Short mmCIF file of C-alpha atoms in Angstrom, two decimals:
data_model
loop_
_atom_site.label_atom_id
_atom_site.label_comp_id
_atom_site.label_asym_id
_atom_site.label_seq_id
_atom_site.Cartn_x
_atom_site.Cartn_y
_atom_site.Cartn_z
CA MET A 11 117.47 162.52 70.04
CA ARG A 12 120.55 163.27 67.96
CA THR A 13 122.67 160.62 66.29
CA LEU A 14 126.25 161.85 66.36
CA VAL A 15 128.87 160.00 64.32
CA ILE A 16 132.48 160.37 65.47
CA GLY A 17 135.56 160.00 63.29
CA ASP A 18 138.89 158.28 63.91
CA ILE A 19 140.31 159.20 67.36
CA HIS A 20 143.80 157.65 67.15
CA GLY A 21 144.77 157.99 70.79
CA GLY A 22 143.75 161.64 71.05
CA LEU A 23 141.80 161.62 74.30
CA LYS A 24 142.23 165.39 74.79
CA GLY A 25 140.61 165.99 71.41
CA LEU A 26 137.73 163.65 72.19
CA ILE A 27 136.94 165.37 75.50
CA GLN A 28 137.14 168.79 73.85
CA LEU A 29 134.93 167.63 70.97
CA PHE A 30 132.23 166.36 73.32
CA GLU A 31 132.27 169.64 75.23
CA ARG A 32 131.78 171.60 72.00
CA ALA A 33 129.03 169.29 70.73
CA GLU A 34 127.38 169.45 74.15
CA ILE A 35 126.58 165.74 74.13
CA SER A 36 123.82 164.50 76.39
CA THR A 37 122.47 161.13 77.47
CA ASP A 38 119.66 161.67 74.93
CA ASP A 39 122.17 161.38 72.08
CA LYS A 40 123.20 158.21 70.28
CA LEU A 41 126.96 158.14 69.70
CA VAL A 42 128.32 156.08 66.80
CA PHE A 43 132.10 155.71 66.71
CA LEU A 44 133.63 154.75 63.35
CA GLY A 45 136.74 153.00 64.70
CA ASP A 46 140.50 153.51 64.94
CA TYR A 47 140.47 154.46 68.60
CA VAL A 48 144.19 153.72 68.97
CA ASP A 49 147.55 154.45 67.28
CA GLY A 50 148.70 158.01 66.87
CA TRP A 51 148.87 160.13 70.02
CA SER A 52 150.05 158.92 73.41
CA GLU A 53 146.71 158.13 75.08
CA SER A 54 145.39 155.09 73.20
CA ALA A 55 144.84 152.93 76.28
CA GLN A 56 143.33 155.93 78.05
CA VAL A 57 140.89 156.46 75.15
CA ILE A 58 139.66 152.89 75.56
CA SER A 59 139.24 153.32 79.33
CA TYR A 60 137.31 156.55 78.71
CA LEU A 61 134.98 154.90 76.19
CA ILE A 62 134.32 151.95 78.50
CA GLN A 63 133.14 154.41 81.15
CA LEU A 64 131.23 156.49 78.60
CA GLU A 65 129.04 153.62 77.46
CA LYS A 66 127.80 153.10 81.01
CA ASN A 67 125.78 156.32 80.75
CA TYR A 68 125.42 156.97 77.02
CA SER A 69 123.96 155.06 74.08
CA CYS A 70 127.08 154.04 72.13
CA ILE A 71 127.88 151.99 69.04
CA PHE A 72 131.54 151.06 68.52
CA ILE A 73 132.74 150.08 65.04
CA LYS A 74 136.08 148.30 64.65
CA GLY A 75 138.82 149.89 62.53
CA ASN A 76 141.95 148.40 61.01
CA HIS A 77 144.16 149.85 63.75
CA ASP A 78 141.89 148.29 66.35
CA ALA A 79 142.25 144.91 64.63
CA TRP A 80 146.04 145.22 64.85
CA CYS A 81 145.79 146.16 68.50
CA ILE A 82 143.57 143.14 69.23
CA ASP A 83 146.21 140.86 67.69
CA TRP A 84 148.81 142.34 70.03
CA LEU A 85 146.62 142.25 73.14
CA GLU A 86 145.44 138.68 72.54
CA GLU A 87 148.40 136.97 70.91
CA GLU A 88 151.30 139.42 71.40
CA ILE A 89 151.54 139.70 67.61
CA VAL A 90 153.37 142.89 66.65
CA ASN A 91 152.58 143.66 63.02
CA GLU A 92 155.54 145.53 61.53
CA VAL A 93 153.34 147.98 59.64
CA TRP A 94 151.24 148.59 62.74
CA PHE A 95 154.33 149.22 64.88
CA VAL A 96 155.55 152.11 62.70
CA HIS A 97 152.07 153.55 62.11
CA GLY A 98 151.20 154.21 65.72
CA GLY A 99 151.51 150.78 67.28
CA ARG A 100 154.64 151.62 69.23
CA LEU A 101 152.91 154.48 71.06
CA THR A 102 149.89 152.30 71.74
CA MET A 103 152.10 149.66 73.31
CA GLU A 104 153.72 152.32 75.47
CA SER A 105 150.32 153.63 76.59
CA TYR A 106 149.52 150.19 78.01
CA ARG A 107 152.54 150.07 80.32
CA GLU A 108 150.60 151.35 83.32
CA ILE A 109 147.41 149.37 82.62
CA SER A 110 146.66 146.68 85.20
CA ASP A 111 145.92 143.08 84.24
CA SER A 112 142.28 143.41 85.24
CA GLU A 113 141.87 146.58 83.20
CA MET A 114 143.62 144.88 80.28
CA GLN A 115 140.98 142.14 80.35
CA GLU A 116 138.28 144.80 80.38
CA HIS A 117 139.86 146.38 77.31
CA LEU A 118 140.02 143.04 75.53
CA SER A 119 136.33 142.49 76.17
CA PHE A 120 135.63 145.96 74.77
CA PHE A 121 137.63 145.28 71.59
CA ARG A 122 135.98 141.89 71.08
CA ARG A 123 132.46 143.32 71.13
CA MET A 124 133.15 146.02 68.56
CA LYS A 125 130.95 145.75 65.48
CA ASP A 126 132.15 145.34 61.89
CA TYR A 127 129.31 147.65 60.84
CA TYR A 128 125.97 148.95 62.03
CA VAL A 129 122.71 149.73 60.22
CA ASP A 130 120.20 151.98 62.00
CA GLU A 131 116.41 152.15 61.79
CA GLU A 132 116.58 154.66 58.92
CA ASN A 133 118.75 152.31 56.81
CA ASN A 134 121.94 154.29 57.35
CA LEU A 135 125.14 152.25 57.30
CA PHE A 136 128.05 153.00 59.63
CA ILE A 137 131.31 151.23 58.76
CA HIS A 138 134.98 152.02 59.24
CA ALA A 139 136.11 151.78 55.61
CA GLY A 140 133.69 150.13 53.18
CA PHE A 141 132.65 146.94 51.45
CA SER A 142 133.02 145.53 47.94
CA SER A 143 129.96 143.30 47.49
CA MET A 144 127.12 144.82 45.49
CA HIS A 145 124.82 142.92 47.85
CA GLY A 146 126.07 144.71 50.95
CA PRO A 147 128.49 144.05 53.80
CA ASP A 148 126.56 141.02 55.07
CA LYS A 149 127.47 139.31 51.78
CA GLU A 150 131.10 140.47 51.84
CA ARG A 151 133.52 137.68 50.96
CA TYR A 152 136.53 139.32 52.59
CA SER A 153 135.72 140.61 56.06
CA SER A 154 138.93 142.67 56.08
CA ASN A 155 137.21 145.03 53.64
CA TYR A 156 135.08 146.38 56.50
CA SER A 157 138.15 148.08 57.93
CA TRP A 158 140.36 148.43 54.82
CA ASP A 159 138.28 149.04 51.67
CA ARG A 160 138.71 152.43 50.03
CA THR A 161 136.97 151.69 46.73
CA LEU A 162 133.55 152.65 48.12
CA TRP A 163 134.73 156.13 49.09
CA GLU A 164 136.77 156.64 45.92
CA MET A 165 133.77 155.64 43.81
CA ALA A 166 131.37 157.94 45.68
CA LEU A 167 133.80 160.83 45.54
CA THR A 168 134.33 160.62 41.78
CA MET A 169 130.77 159.77 40.70
CA ASP A 170 129.36 161.84 37.86
CA ASN A 171 126.31 163.47 39.45
CA ARG A 172 124.55 163.49 36.08
CA ILE A 173 124.05 159.72 36.32
CA ALA A 174 120.50 159.02 37.50
CA LYS A 175 119.90 156.56 40.31
CA ASN A 176 117.72 154.44 38.02
CA SER A 177 120.52 154.17 35.46
CA ALA A 178 121.96 150.71 34.83
CA ILE A 179 125.45 152.09 35.50
CA TYR A 180 124.66 153.70 38.86
CA PRO A 181 126.74 151.84 41.49
CA LYS A 182 124.59 149.20 43.19
CA ARG A 183 126.48 149.57 46.46
CA LEU A 184 125.27 153.14 46.84
CA LEU A 185 121.63 152.19 46.34
CA LEU A 186 121.56 149.78 49.26
CA TYR A 187 121.47 152.44 51.99
CA HIS A 188 119.95 155.83 52.64
CA GLU A 189 123.35 157.16 53.70
CA ILE A 190 126.74 155.63 54.49
CA TYR A 191 129.13 156.98 57.12
CA ILE A 192 132.82 156.06 57.06
CA GLY A 193 136.21 156.97 58.48
CA HIS A 194 139.57 155.42 57.52
CA THR A 195 140.62 157.79 54.71
CA PRO A 196 141.65 161.20 56.10
CA THR A 197 140.01 164.13 54.33
CA LEU A 198 143.43 165.80 54.56
CA TYR A 199 144.41 163.64 51.58
CA TYR A 200 142.13 165.97 49.57
CA ASN A 201 143.26 169.17 51.32
CA VAL A 202 139.96 169.28 53.22
CA GLU A 203 139.79 169.78 57.00
CA VAL A 204 136.08 169.09 57.56
CA PRO A 205 133.79 166.08 56.93
CA MET A 206 133.37 165.34 53.24
CA ASN A 207 130.41 164.11 51.20
CA GLY A 208 130.35 162.15 47.95
CA CYS A 209 126.92 160.95 46.69
CA ASN A 210 125.31 159.50 49.82
CA VAL A 211 128.63 158.69 51.54
CA TRP A 212 129.98 160.86 54.36
CA ASN A 213 133.63 160.69 55.44
CA ILE A 214 134.16 161.81 59.06
CA ASP A 215 137.90 161.10 59.34
CA THR A 216 139.37 164.60 59.32
CA GLY A 217 142.93 163.52 60.02
CA ALA A 218 143.13 163.62 63.83
CA ALA A 219 146.05 161.18 63.69
CA PHE A 220 148.04 163.71 61.68
CA SER A 221 147.70 167.50 61.52
CA GLY A 222 143.90 167.50 61.49
CA LYS A 223 141.07 167.71 63.99
CA LEU A 224 138.69 165.19 65.50
CA SER A 225 135.15 165.59 64.17
CA CYS A 226 131.60 164.50 64.88
CA LEU A 227 128.52 165.09 62.75
CA ASP A 228 124.79 165.13 63.43
CA ILE A 229 123.41 162.81 60.75
CA GLN A 230 120.01 164.51 60.69
CA THR A 231 121.07 168.15 60.36
CA LYS A 232 124.63 167.65 59.06
CA ASP A 233 125.87 170.14 61.64
CA PHE A 234 129.35 169.19 62.78
CA TRP A 235 131.78 170.02 65.55
CA GLN A 236 135.56 169.74 65.74
CA SER A 237 138.31 169.73 68.31
CA ASP A 238 141.41 171.82 67.92
CA ALA A 239 144.11 170.25 65.77
CA LEU A 240 145.50 167.34 67.79
CA GLN A 241 149.04 168.58 67.19
CA SER A 242 148.24 171.64 69.30
CA LEU A 243 146.82 169.49 72.08
CA TYR A 244 149.90 167.25 72.12
CA PRO A 245 152.63 169.81 71.31
CA ASN A 246 155.52 167.55 72.31
CA GLU A 247 154.41 164.62 70.16
CA LYS A 248 154.39 163.82 66.45
CA GLY A 249 151.33 161.57 66.30
CA ARG A 250 151.50 159.79 62.95
CA ASN A 251 153.14 162.76 61.27
CA LYS A 252 156.58 162.05 59.88
CA ARG A 253 157.96 165.20 61.50
#
């Protein structure tokens, strides 16, 4: 059985379907989604409907991202965060125009059961962004760090690889898990279009919301698959690109 970890989708249903075709997913696979299912391309509500159907036949773990948290606030309380609105929220709201009340309730149930993080049997951590506590995410004081923290990734990316793991200055957060899988920070920020690795942290967000592709990675072999750039799949849209 493969464990495939999937990066930030951001409303790109066409990319997700194409990615699964290329990865040749089967019901023997475990699929771990790192969050940010919405906000970007025009099919956010449709992505959620697709995932709800997917989990009926596949083994799925759904992590909650910061964009999902914003969307929950809107769905539950009609709270429209100003930052969310300009960073994909408007298109998400539009995608829900044709969603029935009963389907809306099904979506809300789906959002509510998303996990803040997941640890598998091999002590691998899957989390949208990161955590700040040296004792792990279960001891995190600020739960918003699960979907917002970037210090974990920045630390892993800039670590001096000459520092031994038994050194007193080796980051305690990195010693807690065999490997850590995150999204949230697009690899495009570093001019990289494929999943990135720093120490034992793997970043699977390859910028699907912008000019990048949607990616998934086999955590055992580190083989990965990608969709086409989402811009090419939605040629008449901007996604979260400024132009």
